[in-house]
PDB file of C-alpha atoms in Angstrom:
ATOM      1  CA  ASP A   5     -14.949  -5.205 -17.285  1.00  0.00           C
ATOM      2  CA  THR A   6     -13.401  -4.147 -13.994  1.00  0.00           C
ATOM      3  CA  ALA A   7     -14.394  -6.462 -11.149  1.00  0.00           C
ATOM      4  CA  VAL A   8     -13.618  -4.127  -8.227  1.00  0.00           C
ATOM      5  CA  SER A   9     -13.197  -0.465  -9.036  1.00  0.00           C
ATOM      6  CA  GLN A  10     -12.221   2.468  -6.872  1.00  0.00           C
ATOM      7  CA  THR A  11     -12.338   6.206  -7.416  1.00  0.00           C
ATOM      8  CA  PRO A  12     -10.259   8.224  -7.317  1.00  0.00           C
ATOM      9  CA  LYS A  13      -6.982   6.435  -7.988  1.00  0.00           C
ATOM     10  CA  TYR A  14      -4.968   9.318  -6.596  1.00  0.00           C
ATOM     11  CA  LEU A  15      -5.935  11.864  -3.985  1.00  0.00           C
ATOM     12  CA  VAL A  16      -3.704  14.715  -2.848  1.00  0.00           C
ATOM     13  CA  THR A  17      -5.184  16.989  -0.234  1.00  0.00           C
ATOM     14  CA  GLN A  18      -4.404  19.292   2.653  1.00  0.00           C
ATOM     15  CA  MET A  19      -4.545  18.419   6.329  1.00  0.00           C
ATOM     16  CA  GLY A  20      -7.919  19.078   7.859  1.00  0.00           C
ATOM     17  CA  ASN A  21      -9.894  18.434   4.673  1.00  0.00           C
ATOM     18  CA  ASP A  22     -12.660  15.866   4.305  1.00  0.00           C
ATOM     19  CA  LYS A  23     -12.528  13.374   1.448  1.00  0.00           C
ATOM     20  CA  SER A  24     -14.340  10.295   0.187  1.00  0.00           C
ATOM     21  CA  ILE A  25     -13.244   7.201  -1.684  1.00  0.00           C
ATOM     22  CA  LYS A  26     -15.765   5.132  -3.592  1.00  0.00           C
ATOM     23  CA  CYS A  27     -15.720   1.420  -4.304  1.00  0.00           C
ATOM     24  CA  GLU A  28     -17.926  -0.687  -6.530  1.00  0.00           C
ATOM     25  CA  GLN A  29     -17.853  -4.393  -7.348  1.00  0.00           C
ATOM     26  CA  ASN A  30     -19.712  -6.071 -10.179  1.00  0.00           C
ATOM     27  CA  LEU A  31     -19.007  -9.640  -9.060  1.00  0.00           C
ATOM     28  CA  GLY A  32     -22.256 -10.133  -7.181  1.00  0.00           C
ATOM     29  CA  HIS A  33     -20.343 -10.627  -3.931  1.00  0.00           C
ATOM     30  CA  ASP A  34     -21.972 -10.184  -0.535  1.00  0.00           C
ATOM     31  CA  THR A  35     -18.923  -9.049   1.419  1.00  0.00           C
ATOM     32  CA  MET A  36     -16.771  -5.958   0.966  1.00  0.00           C
ATOM     33  CA  TYR A  37     -13.713  -4.699   2.821  1.00  0.00           C
ATOM     34  CA  TRP A  38     -11.532  -1.651   3.278  1.00  0.00           C
ATOM     35  CA  TYR A  39      -7.814  -2.086   3.872  1.00  0.00           C
ATOM     36  CA  LYS A  40      -5.055   0.396   4.569  1.00  0.00           C
ATOM     37  CA  GLN A  41      -1.549  -0.289   3.258  1.00  0.00           C
ATOM     38  CA  ASP A  42       1.121   1.887   4.809  1.00  0.00           C
ATOM     39  CA  SER A  43       4.437   2.966   3.370  1.00  0.00           C
ATOM     40  CA  LYS A  44       6.066  -0.273   4.563  1.00  0.00           C
ATOM     41  CA  LYS A  45       3.474  -2.266   2.616  1.00  0.00           C
ATOM     42  CA  PHE A  46       1.831  -3.524   5.791  1.00  0.00           C
ATOM     43  CA  LEU A  47      -1.850  -4.361   5.212  1.00  0.00           C
ATOM     44  CA  LYS A  48      -4.460  -3.831   7.874  1.00  0.00           C
ATOM     45  CA  ILE A  49      -8.169  -4.398   7.638  1.00  0.00           C
ATOM     46  CA  MET A  50     -10.286  -1.400   8.571  1.00  0.00           C
ATOM     47  CA  PHE A  51     -13.869  -2.418   7.894  1.00  0.00           C
ATOM     48  CA  SER A  52     -15.860  -5.289   6.523  1.00  0.00           C
ATOM     49  CA  TYR A  53     -19.479  -5.243   5.412  1.00  0.00           C
ATOM     50  CA  ASN A  54     -21.657  -8.207   4.588  1.00  0.00           C
ATOM     51  CA  ASN A  55     -24.777  -7.422   2.627  1.00  0.00           C
ATOM     52  CA  LYS A  56     -24.706  -3.806   3.828  1.00  0.00           C
ATOM     53  CA  GLU A  57     -24.212  -4.801   7.468  1.00  0.00           C
ATOM     54  CA  LEU A  58     -21.046  -3.751   9.303  1.00  0.00           C
ATOM     55  CA  ILE A  59     -19.208  -6.888  10.434  1.00  0.00           C
ATOM     56  CA  ILE A  60     -15.686  -5.776  11.225  1.00  0.00           C
ATOM     57  CA  ASN A  61     -14.836  -2.392  12.647  1.00  0.00           C
ATOM     58  CA  GLU A  62     -11.197  -2.463  13.650  1.00  0.00           C
ATOM     59  CA  THR A  63      -9.514   0.098  15.854  1.00  0.00           C
ATOM     60  CA  VAL A  64      -9.753   2.943  13.413  1.00  0.00           C
ATOM     61  CA  PRO A  65     -10.193   6.615  14.338  1.00  0.00           C
ATOM     62  CA  ASN A  66     -13.818   7.631  14.169  1.00  0.00           C
ATOM     63  CA  ARG A  67     -12.805  10.182  11.528  1.00  0.00           C
ATOM     64  CA  PHE A  68     -13.154   7.210   9.168  1.00  0.00           C
ATOM     65  CA  SER A  69     -16.729   6.330   8.366  1.00  0.00           C
ATOM     66  CA  PRO A  70     -17.717   3.619   5.914  1.00  0.00           C
ATOM     67  CA  LYS A  71     -21.049   3.559   4.185  1.00  0.00           C
ATOM     68  CA  SER A  72     -22.622   0.793   2.139  1.00  0.00           C
ATOM     69  CA  PRO A  73     -25.659   2.009   0.189  1.00  0.00           C
ATOM     70  CA  ASP A  74     -26.087  -1.449  -1.332  1.00  0.00           C
ATOM     71  CA  LYS A  75     -24.086  -4.638  -1.396  1.00  0.00           C
ATOM     72  CA  ALA A  76     -22.236  -3.636  -4.561  1.00  0.00           C
ATOM     73  CA  HIS A  77     -20.883  -0.402  -3.099  1.00  0.00           C
ATOM     74  CA  LEU A  78     -18.770   0.473  -0.108  1.00  0.00           C
ATOM     75  CA  ASN A  79     -17.580   4.022   0.320  1.00  0.00           C
ATOM     76  CA  LEU A  80     -15.105   5.465   2.803  1.00  0.00           C
ATOM     77  CA  HIS A  81     -15.380   8.986   4.113  1.00  0.00           C
ATOM     78  CA  ILE A  82     -12.514  10.546   6.019  1.00  0.00           C
ATOM     79  CA  ASN A  83     -12.946  13.691   8.099  1.00  0.00           C
ATOM     80  CA  SER A  84     -10.240  16.080   9.225  1.00  0.00           C
ATOM     81  CA  LEU A  85      -7.449  14.372   7.333  1.00  0.00           C
ATOM     82  CA  GLU A  86      -4.103  14.006   9.096  1.00  0.00           C
ATOM     83  CA  LEU A  87      -0.599  13.434   7.769  1.00  0.00           C
ATOM     84  CA  GLY A  88      -0.657   9.875   9.112  1.00  0.00           C
ATOM     85  CA  ASP A  89      -3.632   9.044   6.924  1.00  0.00           C
ATOM     86  CA  SER A  90      -1.343   9.058   3.887  1.00  0.00           C
ATOM     87  CA  ALA A  91      -1.403   5.503   2.568  1.00  0.00           C
ATOM     88  CA  VAL A  92      -2.887   3.328  -0.133  1.00  0.00           C
ATOM     89  CA  TYR A  93      -6.465   2.307   0.579  1.00  0.00           C
ATOM     90  CA  PHE A  94      -7.695  -0.897  -1.017  1.00  0.00           C
ATOM     91  CA  CYS A  95     -11.241  -2.045  -1.381  1.00  0.00           C
ATOM     92  CA  ALA A  96     -11.876  -5.771  -1.740  1.00  0.00           C
ATOM     93  CA  SER A  97     -14.802  -8.135  -2.053  1.00  0.00           C
ATOM     94  CA  SER A  98     -15.488 -11.833  -1.569  1.00  0.00           C
ATOM     95  CA  PRO A  99     -18.534 -14.001  -2.322  1.00  0.00           C
ATOM     96  CA  PHE A 100     -19.634 -14.541   1.255  1.00  0.00           C
ATOM     97  CA  GLY A 101     -17.069 -13.825   3.898  1.00  0.00           C
ATOM     98  CA  LEU A 102     -13.999 -16.004   3.649  1.00  0.00           C
ATOM     99  CA  ARG A 103     -15.461 -19.495   3.522  1.00  0.00           C
ATOM    100  CA  GLY A 104     -12.631 -20.777   1.429  1.00  0.00           C
ATOM    101  CA  GLU A 105     -13.065 -17.943  -1.010  1.00  0.00           C
ATOM    102  CA  THR A 106     -10.429 -15.470  -1.974  1.00  0.00           C
ATOM    103  CA  GLN A 107     -10.781 -11.737  -1.866  1.00  0.00           C
ATOM    104  CA  TYR A 108     -10.673  -9.667  -5.041  1.00  0.00           C
ATOM    105  CA  PHE A 109      -8.923  -6.351  -4.653  1.00  0.00           C
ATOM    106  CA  GLY A 110      -9.518  -3.034  -6.326  1.00  0.00           C
ATOM    107  CA  PRO A 111      -6.665  -1.019  -7.867  1.00  0.00           C
ATOM    108  CA  GLY A 112      -6.156   1.078  -4.729  1.00  0.00           C
ATOM    109  CA  THR A 113      -6.477   4.772  -3.934  1.00  0.00           C
ATOM    110  CA  ARG A 114      -3.205   6.521  -3.187  1.00  0.00           C
ATOM    111  CA  LEU A 115      -3.912   9.205  -0.614  1.00  0.00           C
ATOM    112  CA  LEU A 116      -1.332  11.867   0.156  1.00  0.00           C
ATOM    113  CA  VAL A 117      -2.076  14.366   2.895  1.00  0.00           C
ATOM    114  CA  LEU A 118       0.085  17.496   2.832  1.00  0.00           C
TER     115      LEU A 118
ATOM    116  CA  GLU B  11      -2.171 -11.413  19.903  1.00  0.00           C
ATOM    117  CA  LEU B  12      -2.719 -12.898  16.472  1.00  0.00           C
ATOM    118  CA  LYS B  13       0.473 -12.818  14.456  1.00  0.00           C
ATOM    119  CA  VAL B  14       1.488 -13.855  10.994  1.00  0.00           C
ATOM    120  CA  GLU B  15       5.204 -13.800  10.364  1.00  0.00           C
ATOM    121  CA  GLN B  16       6.857 -14.121   6.992  1.00  0.00           C
ATOM    122  CA  ASN B  17      10.447 -15.073   6.487  1.00  0.00           C
ATOM    123  CA  PRO B  18      12.449 -13.669   4.840  1.00  0.00           C
ATOM    124  CA  LEU B  19      11.108 -10.149   4.390  1.00  0.00           C
ATOM    125  CA  PHE B  20      13.478  -9.481   1.536  1.00  0.00           C
ATOM    126  CA  LEU B  21      15.010 -11.909  -0.915  1.00  0.00           C
ATOM    127  CA  SER B  22      17.277 -11.256  -3.850  1.00  0.00           C
ATOM    128  CA  MET B  23      18.083 -14.241  -5.989  1.00  0.00           C
ATOM    129  CA  GLN B  24      19.359 -15.256  -9.392  1.00  0.00           C
ATOM    130  CA  GLU B  25      17.209 -16.602 -12.160  1.00  0.00           C
ATOM    131  CA  GLY B  26      17.133 -20.357 -12.279  1.00  0.00           C
ATOM    132  CA  LYS B  27      17.483 -20.855  -8.510  1.00  0.00           C
ATOM    133  CA  ASN B  28      14.989 -22.385  -6.107  1.00  0.00           C
ATOM    134  CA  TYR B  29      13.850 -20.793  -2.902  1.00  0.00           C
ATOM    135  CA  THR B  30      11.154 -20.977  -0.223  1.00  0.00           C
ATOM    136  CA  ILE B  31       9.227 -18.288   1.599  1.00  0.00           C
ATOM    137  CA  TYR B  32       7.882 -19.235   5.017  1.00  0.00           C
ATOM    138  CA  CYS B  33       4.707 -18.090   6.710  1.00  0.00           C
ATOM    139  CA  ASN B  34       4.211 -18.855  10.415  1.00  0.00           C
ATOM    140  CA  TYR B  35       1.060 -17.956  12.276  1.00  0.00           C
ATOM    141  CA  SER B  36       0.067 -17.928  15.924  1.00  0.00           C
ATOM    142  CA  THR B  37      -3.618 -18.776  15.827  1.00  0.00           C
ATOM    143  CA  THR B  38      -5.658 -21.846  15.018  1.00  0.00           C
ATOM    144  CA  SER B  39      -6.621 -21.790  11.384  1.00  0.00           C
ATOM    145  CA  ASP B  40      -7.080 -24.066   8.414  1.00  0.00           C
ATOM    146  CA  ARG B  41      -7.449 -21.328   5.836  1.00  0.00           C
ATOM    147  CA  LEU B  42      -4.428 -19.598   4.439  1.00  0.00           C
ATOM    148  CA  TYR B  43      -4.062 -17.352   1.442  1.00  0.00           C
ATOM    149  CA  TRP B  44      -1.144 -16.266  -0.701  1.00  0.00           C
ATOM    150  CA  TYR B  45      -1.228 -13.041  -2.684  1.00  0.00           C
ATOM    151  CA  ARG B  46       1.142 -11.307  -5.042  1.00  0.00           C
ATOM    152  CA  GLN B  47       1.609  -7.548  -5.364  1.00  0.00           C
ATOM    153  CA  ASP B  48       3.617  -5.900  -8.128  1.00  0.00           C
ATOM    154  CA  PRO B  49       5.079  -2.433  -7.386  1.00  0.00           C
ATOM    155  CA  GLY B  50       2.380   0.221  -7.437  1.00  0.00           C
ATOM    156  CA  LYS B  51      -0.291  -2.344  -8.224  1.00  0.00           C
ATOM    157  CA  SER B  52      -3.109  -4.144  -6.503  1.00  0.00           C
ATOM    158  CA  LEU B  53      -3.065  -7.556  -4.851  1.00  0.00           C
ATOM    159  CA  GLU B  54      -3.651 -10.685  -6.884  1.00  0.00           C
ATOM    160  CA  SER B  55      -4.743 -13.966  -5.374  1.00  0.00           C
ATOM    161  CA  LEU B  56      -2.332 -16.856  -5.945  1.00  0.00           C
ATOM    162  CA  PHE B  57      -3.489 -19.706  -3.735  1.00  0.00           C
ATOM    163  CA  VAL B  58      -6.153 -20.576  -1.205  1.00  0.00           C
ATOM    164  CA  LEU B  59      -5.165 -23.438   1.116  1.00  0.00           C
ATOM    165  CA  LEU B  60      -8.062 -24.919   3.024  1.00  0.00           C
ATOM    166  CA  SER B  61      -6.877 -27.950   4.930  1.00  0.00           C
ATOM    167  CA  ASN B  62      -3.917 -29.555   6.593  1.00  0.00           C
ATOM    168  CA  GLY B  63      -1.575 -30.977   4.000  1.00  0.00           C
ATOM    169  CA  ALA B  64      -3.056 -28.910   1.172  1.00  0.00           C
ATOM    170  CA  VAL B  65      -0.664 -28.370  -1.700  1.00  0.00           C
ATOM    171  CA  LYS B  66      -1.317 -26.205  -4.727  1.00  0.00           C
ATOM    172  CA  GLN B  67       0.868 -25.465  -7.724  1.00  0.00           C
ATOM    173  CA  GLU B  68       0.737 -22.895 -10.460  1.00  0.00           C
ATOM    174  CA  GLY B  69       3.636 -22.733 -12.854  1.00  0.00           C
ATOM    175  CA  ARG B  70       6.855 -22.247 -10.905  1.00  0.00           C
ATOM    176  CA  LEU B  71       5.062 -21.581  -7.614  1.00  0.00           C
ATOM    177  CA  MET B  72       3.930 -24.211  -5.143  1.00  0.00           C
ATOM    178  CA  ALA B  73       2.237 -23.544  -1.823  1.00  0.00           C
ATOM    179  CA  SER B  74       1.632 -25.923   1.057  1.00  0.00           C
ATOM    180  CA  LEU B  75      -0.037 -25.800   4.439  1.00  0.00           C
ATOM    181  CA  ASP B  76       0.770 -27.608   7.695  1.00  0.00           C
ATOM    182  CA  THR B  77      -1.900 -26.585  10.186  1.00  0.00           C
ATOM    183  CA  LYS B  78      -0.325 -28.539  13.032  1.00  0.00           C
ATOM    184  CA  ALA B  79       2.940 -26.651  12.681  1.00  0.00           C
ATOM    185  CA  ARG B  80       1.004 -23.462  11.801  1.00  0.00           C
ATOM    186  CA  LEU B  81       3.244 -23.083   8.811  1.00  0.00           C
ATOM    187  CA  SER B  82       2.768 -22.453   5.128  1.00  0.00           C
ATOM    188  CA  THR B  83       5.484 -22.379   2.506  1.00  0.00           C
ATOM    189  CA  LEU B  84       5.647 -20.829  -0.939  1.00  0.00           C
ATOM    190  CA  HIS B  85       8.267 -22.568  -3.024  1.00  0.00           C
ATOM    191  CA  ILE B  86       9.712 -21.032  -6.153  1.00  0.00           C
ATOM    192  CA  THR B  87      11.276 -23.364  -8.677  1.00  0.00           C
ATOM    193  CA  ALA B  88      13.781 -22.159 -11.280  1.00  0.00           C
ATOM    194  CA  ALA B  89      12.936 -18.520 -10.665  1.00  0.00           C
ATOM    195  CA  VAL B  90      12.415 -16.144 -13.564  1.00  0.00           C
ATOM    196  CA  HIS B  91      12.518 -12.346 -13.548  1.00  0.00           C
ATOM    197  CA  ASP B  92       8.719 -12.083 -14.001  1.00  0.00           C
ATOM    198  CA  LEU B  93       8.216 -13.536 -10.527  1.00  0.00           C
ATOM    199  CA  SER B  94       9.754 -10.431  -8.945  1.00  0.00           C
ATOM    200  CA  ALA B  95       7.051  -9.011  -6.668  1.00  0.00           C
ATOM    201  CA  THR B  96       6.005  -8.810  -3.030  1.00  0.00           C
ATOM    202  CA  TYR B  97       4.320 -11.949  -1.744  1.00  0.00           C
ATOM    203  CA  PHE B  98       1.897 -11.864   1.157  1.00  0.00           C
ATOM    204  CA  CYS B  99       0.398 -14.650   3.193  1.00  0.00           C
ATOM    205  CA  ALA B 100      -2.802 -14.089   5.143  1.00  0.00           C
ATOM    206  CA  VAL B 101      -4.575 -16.267   7.692  1.00  0.00           C
ATOM    207  CA  ASN B 102      -8.281 -16.510   8.403  1.00  0.00           C
ATOM    208  CA  PRO B 103      -8.493 -17.247  12.146  1.00  0.00           C
ATOM    209  CA  GLU B 104     -10.761 -20.074  13.212  1.00  0.00           C
ATOM    210  CA  GLY B 105     -14.165 -18.798  14.195  1.00  0.00           C
ATOM    211  CA  SER B 106     -13.951 -15.700  12.045  1.00  0.00           C
ATOM    212  CA  ASN B 107     -15.534 -15.654   8.641  1.00  0.00           C
ATOM    213  CA  TYR B 108     -14.513 -12.160   7.699  1.00  0.00           C
ATOM    214  CA  GLN B 109     -11.074 -11.354   8.995  1.00  0.00           C
ATOM    215  CA  LEU B 110      -7.669 -11.928   7.481  1.00  0.00           C
ATOM    216  CA  ILE B 111      -4.485 -11.404   9.456  1.00  0.00           C
ATOM    217  CA  TRP B 112      -1.705 -10.463   7.061  1.00  0.00           C
ATOM    218  CA  GLY B 113       1.989 -11.117   7.046  1.00  0.00           C
ATOM    219  CA  ALA B 114       4.354  -8.218   6.396  1.00  0.00           C
ATOM    220  CA  GLY B 115       5.143  -9.401   2.891  1.00  0.00           C
ATOM    221  CA  THR B 116       8.277 -10.808   1.289  1.00  0.00           C
ATOM    222  CA  LYS B 117       9.843  -8.617  -1.355  1.00  0.00           C
ATOM    223  CA  LEU B 118      11.355 -10.889  -3.962  1.00  0.00           C
ATOM    224  CA  ILE B 119      13.822  -9.599  -6.535  1.00  0.00           C
ATOM    225  CA  ILE B 120      14.993 -12.009  -9.199  1.00  0.00           C
ATOM    226  CA  LYS B 121      18.016 -10.900 -11.146  1.00  0.00           C
ATOM    227  CA  PRO B 122      18.595 -12.021 -14.724  1.00  0.00           C
TER     228      PRO B 122
END
């Protein structure tokens, strides 16, 4: 059983397109996150949701819009894709925030914008 | 600005040797996390350190936290090839329950 799953694993698309990445966790966690990992492996948090409520919204272009239909799902929609959006996007979850609890990461979605 | 700095960023070592990765951070925190990432893979939690003086060990890896010095170390004892990976530390700033500030990662290569 996969704890945190993401679809798709790979995404190759043209500049200007709109795409979505889906994330689901079956751990019963309240908090979910989106991270971006660039080509230098640097990790940066983009969004965090707790029980469907947006908690963290870092300085991310408004072309990125998260959506949490329920606490087990957190999707990421990206409009008007740009070359600089190419990266690996990780979804993660934790029981309730970070109160001494670790985050569990999904397998990542490798996005390549041509 | 909140910063988490790892040192070194790249380390190549021989099997059987000992080494330490350092993680310095600029904010007040008593929660620090270590993760491992294999090439092309996801991140795997190694340790969660929750108080000053905390020490945790798993196999050949041992992590410690000194909140007064704002320093965590990840010590590798008698390294083996399977420990080759990128190791990240991440800090949960005091007052924030949802944010982790990440180090840049230390790429560790262990040669047979």
